[in-house]
Amino acid sequence: EVQLVESGGGLVQPGGSLRLSCAASGFTFSAYHMGWFRQAPGKEREGVASIYTLGDRTLYTDAVKGRFTISRDNAKSTVYLQMNHLRPEDTAMYYCAAGWAYGLKDTYYRKWGQGTQVTVSS
């Protein structure tokens, strides 16, 4: 059974940090590009970051460049999203996804997790 399980979300004050993790199972993790997406209430889902199969290429949406870092550990079948200098506008449900194409379009991805909530508020 294919599974992507996110963890690490929570409530954090503006300026704080969180590290999201996504543990994969049931497929060959190292063969897939991985992405992080988010969706805030009333808004469309947006791509946040993407990482190549070997982890040697990364891509970020402009809103998080310089603050978020995506990484992966293929030995552990896990992808991470380190989020620093968080802002209230980062509040959303965050999802990890696995796909055959590299990029920030959600149509590139075929396997999705259930999401973890991130709330940035004082």
PDB file of C-alpha atoms in Angstrom:
ATOM      1  CA  GLU A   1       0.000   0.000   0.000  1.00  0.00           C
ATOM      2  CA  VAL A   2       1.320   3.403  -1.013  1.00  0.00           C
ATOM      3  CA  GLN A   3       1.524   5.778   1.916  1.00  0.00           C
ATOM      4  CA  LEU A   4       2.798   9.284   2.468  1.00  0.00           C
ATOM      5  CA  VAL A   5       2.516  10.384   6.084  1.00  0.00           C
ATOM      6  CA  GLU A   6       3.267  13.974   7.027  1.00  0.00           C
ATOM      7  CA  SER A   7       4.188  15.116  10.518  1.00  0.00           C
ATOM      8  CA  GLY A   8       5.681  18.103  12.285  1.00  0.00           C
ATOM      9  CA  GLY A   9       2.936  20.668  11.861  1.00  0.00           C
ATOM     10  CA  GLY A  10       1.582  22.764  14.685  1.00  0.00           C
ATOM     11  CA  LEU A  11       1.073  26.243  16.079  1.00  0.00           C
ATOM     12  CA  VAL A  12       4.052  28.592  15.962  1.00  0.00           C
ATOM     13  CA  GLN A  13       4.540  32.290  16.522  1.00  0.00           C
ATOM     14  CA  PRO A  14       5.521  34.593  13.666  1.00  0.00           C
ATOM     15  CA  GLY A  15       9.257  34.398  13.116  1.00  0.00           C
ATOM     16  CA  GLY A  16       9.401  30.856  14.422  1.00  0.00           C
ATOM     17  CA  SER A  17      10.429  27.618  12.748  1.00  0.00           C
ATOM     18  CA  LEU A  18       8.977  24.204  12.042  1.00  0.00           C
ATOM     19  CA  ARG A  19      10.336  21.119  10.327  1.00  0.00           C
ATOM     20  CA  LEU A  20       7.867  18.995   8.425  1.00  0.00           C
ATOM     21  CA  SER A  21       8.593  15.369   7.625  1.00  0.00           C
ATOM     22  CA  CYS A  22       6.942  13.034   5.155  1.00  0.00           C
ATOM     23  CA  ALA A  23       7.577   9.316   5.475  1.00  0.00           C
ATOM     24  CA  ALA A  24       6.931   7.265   2.357  1.00  0.00           C
ATOM     25  CA  SER A  25       6.239   3.573   1.980  1.00  0.00           C
ATOM     26  CA  GLY A  26       4.865   1.142  -0.564  1.00  0.00           C
ATOM     27  CA  PHE A  27       6.794   2.457  -3.570  1.00  0.00           C
ATOM     28  CA  THR A  28      10.350   3.114  -4.730  1.00  0.00           C
ATOM     29  CA  PHE A  29      10.854   6.484  -3.074  1.00  0.00           C
ATOM     30  CA  SER A  30      14.191   7.230  -4.721  1.00  0.00           C
ATOM     31  CA  ALA A  31      12.618   6.996  -8.183  1.00  0.00           C
ATOM     32  CA  TYR A  32      10.170   9.826  -7.555  1.00  0.00           C
ATOM     33  CA  HIS A  33      10.517  13.564  -7.442  1.00  0.00           C
ATOM     34  CA  MET A  34       8.965  14.916  -4.275  1.00  0.00           C
ATOM     35  CA  GLY A  35       7.055  18.084  -3.585  1.00  0.00           C
ATOM     36  CA  TRP A  36       5.473  20.040  -0.781  1.00  0.00           C
ATOM     37  CA  PHE A  37       2.204  21.828  -1.380  1.00  0.00           C
ATOM     38  CA  ARG A  38      -0.070  23.907   0.805  1.00  0.00           C
ATOM     39  CA  GLN A  39      -3.671  24.978   0.831  1.00  0.00           C
ATOM     40  CA  ALA A  40      -5.141  27.720   2.963  1.00  0.00           C
ATOM     41  CA  PRO A  41      -8.904  27.994   3.589  1.00  0.00           C
ATOM     42  CA  GLY A  42     -10.647  29.482   0.576  1.00  0.00           C
ATOM     43  CA  LYS A  43      -7.521  29.353  -1.563  1.00  0.00           C
ATOM     44  CA  GLU A  44      -6.228  27.050  -4.248  1.00  0.00           C
ATOM     45  CA  ARG A  45      -3.519  24.539  -3.520  1.00  0.00           C
ATOM     46  CA  GLU A  46      -0.077  25.889  -4.372  1.00  0.00           C
ATOM     47  CA  GLY A  47       3.287  24.286  -4.876  1.00  0.00           C
ATOM     48  CA  VAL A  48       5.801  25.290  -2.228  1.00  0.00           C
ATOM     49  CA  ALA A  49       8.934  23.290  -3.009  1.00  0.00           C
ATOM     50  CA  SER A  50      10.103  20.430  -5.155  1.00  0.00           C
ATOM     51  CA  ILE A  51      13.172  18.203  -5.024  1.00  0.00           C
ATOM     52  CA  TYR A  52      14.723  15.976  -7.651  1.00  0.00           C
ATOM     53  CA  THR A  53      15.082  12.234  -7.167  1.00  0.00           C
ATOM     54  CA  LEU A  54      18.702  12.448  -6.019  1.00  0.00           C
ATOM     55  CA  GLY A  55      18.172  15.641  -4.070  1.00  0.00           C
ATOM     56  CA  ASP A  56      20.576  17.620  -6.231  1.00  0.00           C
ATOM     57  CA  ARG A  57      18.006  20.034  -7.614  1.00  0.00           C
ATOM     58  CA  THR A  58      15.404  22.040  -5.744  1.00  0.00           C
ATOM     59  CA  LEU A  59      12.738  24.533  -6.675  1.00  0.00           C
ATOM     60  CA  TYR A  60      10.748  26.982  -4.554  1.00  0.00           C
ATOM     61  CA  THR A  61       7.843  29.272  -4.997  1.00  0.00           C
ATOM     62  CA  ASP A  62       8.877  32.911  -4.665  1.00  0.00           C
ATOM     63  CA  ALA A  63       6.945  33.409  -1.424  1.00  0.00           C
ATOM     64  CA  VAL A  64       9.176  30.990   0.500  1.00  0.00           C
ATOM     65  CA  LYS A  65      12.577  31.440  -1.144  1.00  0.00           C
ATOM     66  CA  GLY A  66      15.267  32.053   1.436  1.00  0.00           C
ATOM     67  CA  ARG A  67      13.019  30.867   4.284  1.00  0.00           C
ATOM     68  CA  PHE A  68      12.116  27.251   3.454  1.00  0.00           C
ATOM     69  CA  THR A  69      14.439  24.370   2.580  1.00  0.00           C
ATOM     70  CA  ILE A  70      13.378  21.062   1.089  1.00  0.00           C
ATOM     71  CA  SER A  71      15.574  18.012   1.518  1.00  0.00           C
ATOM     72  CA  ARG A  72      15.296  14.248   1.282  1.00  0.00           C
ATOM     73  CA  ASP A  73      16.876  11.135   2.697  1.00  0.00           C
ATOM     74  CA  ASN A  74      16.405   8.309   0.223  1.00  0.00           C
ATOM     75  CA  ALA A  75      17.780   5.770   2.691  1.00  0.00           C
ATOM     76  CA  LYS A  76      14.931   6.662   5.048  1.00  0.00           C
ATOM     77  CA  SER A  77      12.330   7.284   2.308  1.00  0.00           C
ATOM     78  CA  THR A  78      11.628  10.641   3.866  1.00  0.00           C
ATOM     79  CA  VAL A  79      11.339  14.185   2.565  1.00  0.00           C
ATOM     80  CA  TYR A  80      11.603  17.236   4.796  1.00  0.00           C
ATOM     81  CA  LEU A  81      10.579  20.870   4.699  1.00  0.00           C
ATOM     82  CA  GLN A  82      12.480  23.157   7.038  1.00  0.00           C
ATOM     83  CA  MET A  83      10.476  26.335   7.495  1.00  0.00           C
ATOM     84  CA  ASN A  84      12.123  29.360   9.088  1.00  0.00           C
ATOM     85  CA  HIS A  85      10.971  32.932   9.645  1.00  0.00           C
ATOM     86  CA  LEU A  86       7.364  31.824   9.440  1.00  0.00           C
ATOM     87  CA  ARG A  87       4.674  34.368   8.676  1.00  0.00           C
ATOM     88  CA  PRO A  88       0.926  34.347   9.288  1.00  0.00           C
ATOM     89  CA  GLU A  89       0.402  33.972   5.543  1.00  0.00           C
ATOM     90  CA  ASP A  90       2.199  30.610   5.704  1.00  0.00           C
ATOM     91  CA  THR A  91      -0.778  29.218   7.625  1.00  0.00           C
ATOM     92  CA  ALA A  92      -2.181  26.290   5.637  1.00  0.00           C
ATOM     93  CA  MET A  93      -2.510  22.560   5.410  1.00  0.00           C
ATOM     94  CA  TYR A  94       0.766  21.229   4.054  1.00  0.00           C
ATOM     95  CA  TYR A  95       0.887  18.140   1.863  1.00  0.00           C
ATOM     96  CA  CYS A  96       3.738  16.091   0.481  1.00  0.00           C
ATOM     97  CA  ALA A  97       3.456  14.417  -2.885  1.00  0.00           C
ATOM     98  CA  ALA A  98       5.408  12.077  -5.134  1.00  0.00           C
ATOM     99  CA  GLY A  99       5.533  12.346  -8.890  1.00  0.00           C
ATOM    100  CA  TRP A 100       7.324  11.494 -12.101  1.00  0.00           C
ATOM    101  CA  ALA A 101       7.875  15.112 -13.078  1.00  0.00           C
ATOM    102  CA  TYR A 102       9.864  17.781 -11.272  1.00  0.00           C
ATOM    103  CA  GLY A 103       8.157  21.095 -10.576  1.00  0.00           C
ATOM    104  CA  LEU A 104       5.498  22.951  -8.627  1.00  0.00           C
ATOM    105  CA  LYS A 105       2.391  21.991 -10.590  1.00  0.00           C
ATOM    106  CA  ASP A 106       0.150  19.641  -8.680  1.00  0.00           C
ATOM    107  CA  THR A 107      -0.710  17.792 -11.881  1.00  0.00           C
ATOM    108  CA  TYR A 108       2.858  16.444 -11.909  1.00  0.00           C
ATOM    109  CA  TYR A 109       2.170  14.412  -8.777  1.00  0.00           C
ATOM    110  CA  ARG A 110       0.252  11.184  -8.403  1.00  0.00           C
ATOM    111  CA  LYS A 111       0.690  10.186  -4.782  1.00  0.00           C
ATOM    112  CA  TRP A 112      -0.430  12.440  -1.949  1.00  0.00           C
ATOM    113  CA  GLY A 113      -0.356  12.445   1.818  1.00  0.00           C
ATOM    114  CA  GLN A 114      -3.197  13.486   4.118  1.00  0.00           C
ATOM    115  CA  GLY A 115      -1.570  16.704   5.198  1.00  0.00           C
ATOM    116  CA  THR A 116      -0.345  18.390   8.372  1.00  0.00           C
ATOM    117  CA  GLN A 117      -1.661  21.713   9.627  1.00  0.00           C
ATOM    118  CA  VAL A 118       0.660  24.663  10.096  1.00  0.00           C
ATOM    119  CA  THR A 119      -0.700  27.691  11.923  1.00  0.00           C
ATOM    120  CA  VAL A 120       1.382  30.820  12.371  1.00  0.00           C
ATOM    121  CA  SER A 121      -0.151  33.135  14.912  1.00  0.00           C
ATOM    122  CA  SER A 122       0.712  35.137  17.998  1.00  0.00           C
TER     123      SER A 122
END
